[in-house]
Amino acid sequence: MLIDAMGIILADNGRVKLGELNDERALAATPFGGRYRIIDFMLSSMVNSGIKHIGILAETKYSSLMDHLGTGSHWDLDRLQQGLRIIPPYMQSDFFRSPSPQDLNGLYDFLKHSVQMHVVVAESNIISNINFTEFVKEHEASGADVTVMYNHDADTLGSPNVSLTFEDNKLVDLLIDPLNLTSDCSSLGAVVLTRSLLMDMLTQAISRSEVLFNTEFILEKYKELTIRGFENNDMTLRVNSLATYFSASMRLLESNILQKLFKAENRIYTKVKNESPARYLKGNHVSNSLISDGCDILGNVEDSVIFRGVKVGKHSKISNCIIMQDTVIRDGAELKNVIIDKDSVIRSGVRLQGSPDYPVVIRKGVIV
Amino acid sequence: MLIDAMGIILADNGRVKLGELNDERALAATPFGGRYRIIDFMLSSMVNSGIKHIGILAETKYSSLMDHLGTGSHWDLDRLQQGLRIIPPYMQSDFFRSPSPQDLNGLYDFLKHSVQMHVVVAESNIISNINFTEFVKEHEASGADVTVMYNHDADTLGSPNVSLTFEDNKLVDLLIDPLNLTSDCSSLGAVVLTRSLLMDMLTQAISRSEVLFNTEFILEKYKELTIRGFENNDMTLRVNSLATYFSASMRLLESNILQKLFKAENRIYTKVKNESPARYLKGNHVSNSLISDGCDILGNVEDSVIFRGVKVGKHSKISNCIIMQDTVIRDGAELKNVIIDKDSVIRSGVRLQGSPDYPVVIRKGVIV
Amino acid sequence: MPKQQMIAMILAGGQGSRLGVLTEYIAKPAVPFGSKYRIIDFALSNCTNSGIETVGVLTQYSPLELNSYIGNGYSWDLDRNLGGLSILPPYQSLEGSDWYKGTANSIYQNITFIDNHNPDYVLVLSGDHIYKQDYRQMLRAHIEAKAAATIAVREVPWEEASRFGIMNTDEEGNILEFEEKPANPKSNLASMGVYIFTWKTLRAHLIADENNPDSRNDFGQNIIPAMLADRETMLAFTFDGYWKDVGTIFSLWEANMDLLDRPQEINLQDAMWRIYSRSTLQPSHYIGENASIIDSILTDGVEVYGNVKHSIISSGAVVEEGAEIKDSILMPGAVVKKGCKIDKCIIGIDTIIGENVEVGVTVKDGRADFVNKKFCSDGITVFGSGLVIADNVKIMANSMFFPVDEGQTSDVILESTVLGII
Amino acid sequence: MPKQQMIAMILAGGQGSRLGVLTEYIAKPAVPFGSKYRIIDFALSNCTNSGIETVGVLTQYSPLELNSYIGNGYSWDLDRNLGGLSILPPYQSLEGSDWYKGTANSIYQNITFIDNHNPDYVLVLSGDHIYKQDYRQMLRAHIEAKAAATIAVREVPWEEASRFGIMNTDEEGNILEFEEKPANPKSNLASMGVYIFTWKTLRAHLIADENNPDSRNDFGQNIIPAMLADRETMLAFTFDGYWKDVGTIFSLWEANMDLLDRPQEINLQDAMWRIYSRSTLQPSHYIGENASIIDSILTDGVEVYGNVKHSIISSGAVVEEGAEIKDSILMPGAVVKKGCKIDKCIIGIDTIIGENVEVGVTVKDGRADFVNKKFCSDGITVFGSGLVIADNVKIMANSMFFPVDEGQTSDVILESTVLGII
């Protein structure tokens, strides 16, 4: 059945920062997996589930996010009535920020002018190809006030942010970043509730001058509301630190993860850049790597994720690295366990080496 | 020839406020002429001239403007590479505003990432159906640094904002809101210059911490630069005060003005609302008026402009009025020389009367 | 692309020959309706409002104006990257070239198109009916009944039942029998020409039907009876809103007049179920000093200086001073000059009626040489599009004015221009 | 809509029969090219990059895949509300129904479409040439010369000139004579099949041509000679960039190889003149542990575990471990299984080559029963789309594999599926 739900995606999460990668961009806008940004996964999951009215709640540093999202057309969300909206008043300069009680008014107004029965609120830092149809359907059937998506985390990555304890499938406790796990259920950062209930919750928060909104804001009401769990068994990668960002990227090189994320019936959409095909030129050797359009490969690449338009010079050696868009690796450079942000240049002969737990990060647009 | 120019439209003008109509909306977003907003005229003129990369510089109160513009699709400006952009960092909450030297950086970045040779910078408060092709072509041919569009104002409306004095068609003096006219040339608020020159001017302004940008910002450089004039003879209505807004609206009822603005080969685009056709029901009498889709007319309307979705009740009398969208005039109300903003209700038996020079203005969404 | 639960196929290829001159150059679904619409706006808006995002429009006959009107589907929010609106004309292939032979054949020829969208269900619609329907409700019934086909039906007066395709059903609404225009109807449930099929089942039946040389490849005549014969689960879904097939001059006129006389039935002001149409880029309409307008609907770009009563005036039409219009439909850009008396007329796109022309049942001594009982009845007179009618002529009711062929002359039709589109 | 200075009409209706199995189910402009493109991407991207916003694509033969690929024009930024991309198939009208008879007739049948956009100039293009051209430069020359027609030409080697339509010009570039494949060419300026016409003039000539029963309604054979005979101003506009008509198997293979051998000539990395294509929604491509790739281009969704040399691998294609690919083109979704030796092959969409298959000039004792000299030369072997080739077969070069008809069996072609689109 056509799903009667709208979506809210949170572009930032106060507890998750990926170091210098987020200096000038929202968490949601962090490049990931060769040609994507982190938000592409949640956005595509919603679109593929038939959720076609989606608000993005960005706090600050929205500029690269807006550049990525454009009119929403790459997700087929450039619509006359509904589609994609960046929600004011978060929409402000990258340069100044003054939270005010009115911050939640923008979200409230967006909800008020929508027509769907349900709202799926989701964090953006979950890398998965989720179908929300069953989630919403089961929420409707259960009669719960709120349903939260969780998994058992066993074969997923990273420590849970939010550990959930259920009794009779009713949420009875919630621990944020716990040191000792008392439950094996961890939130997947997605909840569903009726639009009217969310508006009621916001009204109260606004009158109390609260300004923060995230999924915990909703889950913390577990004493007043009936909050049920919905277990999701999809392959999921959590990105909640630089180390988990790095290892999640590397896990894309595992064949079954690549297939499940990207070659399922539902595809992950992203901004199309019309790069030319990648060229493999004399002297290259590539092994166990993801390579993107627009690359020129003349050197050695192994166990790495190479974004669009990267130039890899002769005799260079790249191992266990993430090299972002339009970066140039000059002849003979050697890199191991390194993340290089967009538009950088690594000069001839430069050697950089991090460890898998503490990868070296090179900022956007620098020459090393 | 295809025009090699981009556009910048200034959504606000510090010296022009239309009273309560601009309390919650930018000047550019002021409703005009039954189904338009003021900016539609400049925006459509640019699009019809082949200018398809347009930045809108809004200072504050951008919300209704953004709602009107959407993805730009109604002006066919929802494009992958170019199209319509609201320029940050002006893009901020309606509720707070802190001008900073960075304000002009957003404009500078927008220009830097564009590819066109020329920039047409235009104020939004000129109601006309202009073709910029000749303007740009003559600017190119003349070799001037800047060319400014002007007219002789004789048969147009309102006092000039900016009076220009030319010698040998070179700008030698500029008076802003002069008490005594020393020239019969008045600026039409549109200038053309190369993108690189404008970027140079902005760089200097930013380094001096200037924050204001408008066409006078450019014209005031007449001592350093060669600024030439381009006379435009199109039918033009200037909106620079509430009184001129009112009288410009009324002049739309003149047949030749209606034809020239709206029935020329080039059309004025606006947001399409899919209202049903207007219904004329028993008891109505309408004379010399513009009426829009979605209206139900049961009363008397003369010499007025009625926007979309207005309900005019039985035995009501509307004379020389502007009634904006979705307002309800209840049975028997009487209005003369009144401007009623959107979503208002005038109750039965209410009588309001202003004068043509001082029309009564009723705010948006009130019940009188 | 994401899997589509249901896609819509709109049959828009028929000539609509009973509309005479009105469909001489344009397909029936593109005929103007209700002041600011075209007939197909209703089917397209129903799809959009029902959340259907992949729509194929099957065209064949005079599709230029229709294609041009539909464009990329933008006006109905159907300009999608994934799915969206596709125009599906006949085409040539290695197996040869075929025009669409019948409604079922037109879907058969587009099996590949449908397969590419991989839907569970296919909604088949006519492009020339005036109604507002939420197809989601019908789909829900179809899924619950696990039906192979669900056919929308409405109750018609028993005395009219023999003019329709009639469904005989059991108490649960399962169709037991389908009779095309039965002499002695056993039921008054008439098919609306709105079908939901389970695609896998329909696909098999389309292929079987194509291989049957005796078939006329029509849904009503062949596919539905064949599915019944195969004992597929077939559901009748009762629809009780306004519905009208505007297939004749009289029904087209009547459906327009219904907007004035029964506005609550096909409520165009319903903000929850907008009927979308392509914008004409015209300003608000202008009413002159001495005009009078009553019981009428008008839209953008109209100019009225004369008297309009109980009529439908479309965008950009002009009624000059002293002209009197009654019970009539002016299509976009039609001009009625000074002093005319126009009664029960349909005036085509951009047609100009000269000064002091009189048409209608009260005209006793008018020209009878354009009377056309094949198409016109009930006193309705029809002017084709792009005509210029001479001044001062008086015309009998029930006339129809076709363009004059090149080389011919007429003292009434001064000019007939090639139809300009949009 | 705003007046358009120039609109483009792209001829995309031909069968492209010299491409054999590659165009059996899809029109030539939709044939995959250069790892991530379709042939028509070049014409469409040239239009967009030249600022042309109204583009008609004239289709006729097997247009489904082409229509599906083009969609609403979004990928080329041609999904405009005003103008934009329109697919223009043949249609029926009261005057009868006609398939397009020739290139000129296809434009003739769309005169109304062009008139509606009211352009000063019309650009007529082929949808099956590989080149990058800024049509604005040509338009400027056309306007300055006040020409009725401007024809893009390029210098070809004198010894090849007799294979082309040759323009004989004066010193200013005015065309004095046009000779189709002259035995003794007087010039080496060959037409590229890119025309700019002043619409008013072309319109008159199209109507005259249509009324001439002896005409084949072709631009090269009829319209251009007739305009010359009428002493219209006809300009030759010399283009000196890369240009290739990919009308044969060999030229299609060669143009693909040119991307590897002469990458600077049709530079695909030029950010100022992007060639747009429809996104396949695939992830970055994956290179396995033991792969080796040299002198090749690859795109999204590809997986390579074997050895690829001097080849073009399209989206979603898979090269399994130990397979060796050389001088070949894998179209989207093609799979080459373990141990294959593939030399100078074109492998169609979604075709699967079984394990240990060997193809090429070095295969001495291979199957000769698929050799097809009508289409194949120079050692090139072509597999159609949607085929499954048996394991362990050895195949002689110059073979072509067509789908097996229903009921037939083959020990080499195990399966041939209906072509899936996009």
GROMACS .gro file of C-alpha atoms in nm, chain D residues 48-209:
model
  162
 1206THR     CA    1   2.239   2.164  -2.394
 1207ASN     CA    2   2.593   2.296  -2.396
 1208SER     CA    3   2.506   2.519  -2.691
 1209GLY     CA    4   2.219   2.672  -2.492
 1210ILE     CA    5   1.945   2.512  -2.702
 1211GLU     CA    6   1.645   2.442  -2.481
 1212THR     CA    7   1.387   2.307  -2.722
 1213VAL     CA    8   1.475   1.974  -2.877
 1214GLY     CA    9   1.249   1.744  -3.078
 1215VAL     CA   10   1.362   1.384  -3.112
 1216LEU     CA   11   1.207   1.218  -3.417
 1217THR     CA   12   1.159   0.850  -3.346
 1218GLN     CA   13   1.008   0.570  -3.544
 1219TYR     CA   14   1.200   0.244  -3.530
 1220SER     CA   15   1.207   0.044  -3.200
 1221PRO     CA   16   1.186   0.357  -2.987
 1222LEU     CA   17   1.102   0.195  -2.652
 1223GLU     CA   18   1.456   0.170  -2.516
 1224LEU     CA   19   1.539   0.513  -2.659
 1225ASN     CA   20   1.227   0.672  -2.506
 1226SER     CA   21   1.296   0.503  -2.179
 1227TYR     CA   22   1.657   0.619  -2.180
 1228ILE     CA   23   1.572   0.978  -2.269
 1229GLY     CA   24   1.279   0.992  -2.026
 1230ASN     CA   25   1.174   1.350  -1.968
 1231GLY     CA   26   1.517   1.482  -2.067
 1232TYR     CA   27   1.615   1.538  -1.706
 1233SER     CA   28   1.967   1.398  -1.738
 1234TRP     CA   29   2.053   1.656  -2.005
 1235ASP     CA   30   1.874   1.937  -1.815
 1236LEU     CA   31   1.612   1.935  -2.090
 1237ASP     CA   32   1.311   1.869  -1.864
 1238ARG     CA   33   1.182   2.219  -1.913
 1239ASN     CA   34   0.825   2.343  -1.869
 1240LEU     CA   35   0.860   2.571  -2.167
 1241GLY     CA   36   1.011   2.389  -2.459
 1242GLY     CA   37   1.248   2.120  -2.339
 1243LEU     CA   38   1.268   1.777  -2.493
 1244SER     CA   39   0.980   1.629  -2.695
 1245ILE     CA   40   0.968   1.284  -2.848
 1246LEU     CA   41   0.804   1.310  -3.188
 1247PRO     CA   42   0.680   0.980  -3.330
 1248PRO     CA   43   0.458   0.947  -3.638
 1249TYR     CA   44   0.084   0.985  -3.576
 1250GLN     CA   45  -0.256   0.950  -3.735
 1251SER     CA   46  -0.475   1.239  -3.837
 1252LEU     CA   47  -0.788   1.297  -4.040
 1253GLU     CA   48  -0.569   1.319  -4.349
 1254GLY     CA   49  -0.457   0.963  -4.280
 1255SER     CA   50  -0.171   0.793  -4.107
 1256ASP     CA   51   0.182   0.796  -4.232
 1257TRP     CA   52   0.506   0.662  -4.103
 1258TYR     CA   53   0.794   0.898  -4.167
 1259LYS     CA   54   0.895   0.850  -4.531
 1260GLY     CA   55   1.232   1.020  -4.520
 1261THR     CA   56   1.433   1.265  -4.314
 1262ALA     CA   57   1.266   1.565  -4.474
 1263ASN     CA   58   0.921   1.413  -4.443
 1264SER     CA   59   0.973   1.357  -4.072
 1265ILE     CA   60   1.033   1.729  -4.028
 1266TYR     CA   61   0.743   1.807  -4.263
 1267GLN     CA   62   0.506   1.603  -4.047
 1268ASN     CA   63   0.612   1.815  -3.749
 1269ILE     CA   64   0.572   2.160  -3.903
 1270THR     CA   65   0.300   2.240  -3.651
 1271PHE     CA   66   0.530   2.144  -3.365
 1272ILE     CA   67   0.799   2.378  -3.496
 1273ASP     CA   68   0.554   2.659  -3.573
 1274ASN     CA   69   0.433   2.645  -3.214
 1275HIS     CA   70   0.781   2.728  -3.093
 1276ASN     CA   71   0.809   3.001  -3.355
 1277PRO     CA   72   1.187   2.978  -3.402
 1278ASP     CA   73   1.391   3.185  -3.644
 1279TYR     CA   74   1.623   2.893  -3.712
 1280VAL     CA   75   1.599   2.516  -3.699
 1281LEU     CA   76   1.898   2.293  -3.635
 1282VAL     CA   77   1.862   1.947  -3.789
 1283LEU     CA   78   2.093   1.678  -3.649
 1284SER     CA   79   2.153   1.308  -3.667
 1285GLY     CA   80   2.117   1.122  -3.341
 1286ASP     CA   81   2.400   0.881  -3.422
 1287HIS     CA   82   2.720   1.077  -3.457
 1288ILE     CA   83   3.003   1.103  -3.204
 1289TYR     CA   84   3.134   1.459  -3.183
 1290LYS     CA   85   3.139   1.772  -2.968
 1291GLN     CA   86   3.024   2.088  -3.143
 1292ASP     CA   87   2.917   2.432  -3.024
 1293TYR     CA   88   2.626   2.502  -3.257
 1294ARG     CA   89   2.628   2.869  -3.151
 1295GLN     CA   90   2.938   2.931  -3.362
 1296MET     CA   91   2.767   2.781  -3.663
 1297LEU     CA   92   2.454   2.987  -3.595
 1298ARG     CA   93   2.661   3.303  -3.578
 1299ALA     CA   94   2.809   3.226  -3.920
 1300HIS     CA   95   2.462   3.147  -4.054
 1301ILE     CA   96   2.320   3.477  -3.931
 1302GLU     CA   97   2.615   3.682  -4.055
 1303ALA     CA   98   2.592   3.527  -4.401
 1304LYS     CA   99   2.213   3.570  -4.402
 1305ALA     CA  100   2.207   3.213  -4.526
 1306ALA     CA  101   1.900   3.002  -4.593
 1307ALA     CA  102   2.094   2.693  -4.491
 1308THR     CA  103   2.430   2.631  -4.330
 1309ILE     CA  104   2.578   2.285  -4.351
 1310ALA     CA  105   2.856   2.167  -4.124
 1311VAL     CA  106   3.136   2.009  -4.324
 1312ARG     CA  107   3.472   1.865  -4.244
 1313GLU     CA  108   3.772   1.791  -4.458
 1314VAL     CA  109   3.813   1.423  -4.529
 1315PRO     CA  110   4.114   1.258  -4.695
 1316TRP     CA  111   4.077   1.303  -5.072
 1317GLU     CA  112   4.085   0.929  -5.128
 1318GLU     CA  113   3.779   0.886  -4.904
 1319ALA     CA  114   3.584   1.180  -5.042
 1320SER     CA  115   3.387   0.967  -5.285
 1321ARG     CA  116   3.219   0.792  -4.989
 1322PHE     CA  117   3.056   1.113  -4.864
 1323GLY     CA  118   2.815   1.386  -4.960
 1324ILE     CA  119   3.060   1.647  -5.092
 1325MET     CA  120   3.011   2.027  -5.093
 1326ASN     CA  121   3.176   2.229  -5.365
 1327THR     CA  122   3.211   2.586  -5.240
 1328ASP     CA  123   3.348   2.922  -5.345
 1329GLU     CA  124   3.615   3.099  -5.144
 1330GLU     CA  125   3.366   3.248  -4.895
 1331GLY     CA  126   3.232   2.905  -4.820
 1332ASN     CA  127   2.914   2.946  -5.024
 1333ILE     CA  128   2.797   2.610  -5.150
 1334LEU     CA  129   2.786   2.599  -5.529
 1335GLU     CA  130   2.711   2.233  -5.573
 1336PHE     CA  131   2.630   1.927  -5.368
 1337GLU     CA  132   2.732   1.582  -5.489
 1338GLU     CA  133   2.629   1.264  -5.313
 1339LYS     CA  134   2.923   1.019  -5.322
 1340PRO     CA  135   3.084   1.165  -5.634
 1341ALA     CA  136   3.312   0.936  -5.837
 1342ASN     CA  137   3.547   1.228  -5.903
 1343PRO     CA  138   3.514   1.464  -5.610
 1344LYS     CA  139   3.591   1.830  -5.677
 1345SER     CA  140   3.632   1.901  -5.306
 1346ASN     CA  141   3.706   1.712  -4.987
 1347LEU     CA  142   3.447   1.894  -4.775
 1348ALA     CA  143   3.207   1.625  -4.655
 1349SER     CA  144   2.868   1.698  -4.498
 1350MET     CA  145   2.841   1.600  -4.132
 1351GLY     CA  146   2.464   1.583  -4.142
 1352VAL     CA  147   2.435   1.896  -3.924
 1353TYR     CA  148   2.216   2.165  -4.080
 1354ILE     CA  149   2.096   2.505  -3.970
 1355PHE     CA  150   1.801   2.631  -4.169
 1356THR     CA  151   1.621   2.961  -4.162
 1357TRP     CA  152   1.281   2.821  -4.068
 1358LYS     CA  153   1.068   3.030  -4.303
 1359THR     CA  154   1.272   2.915  -4.601
 1360LEU     CA  155   1.291   2.552  -4.497
 1361ARG     CA  156   0.919   2.545  -4.426
 1362ALA     CA  157   0.839   2.649  -4.783
 1363HIS     CA  158   1.082   2.394  -4.925
 1364LEU     CA  159   0.941   2.113  -4.710
 1365ILE     CA  160   0.591   2.183  -4.837
 1366ALA     CA  161   0.709   2.196  -5.198
 1367ASP     CA  162   0.905   1.876  -5.150
   0.00000   0.00000   0.00000
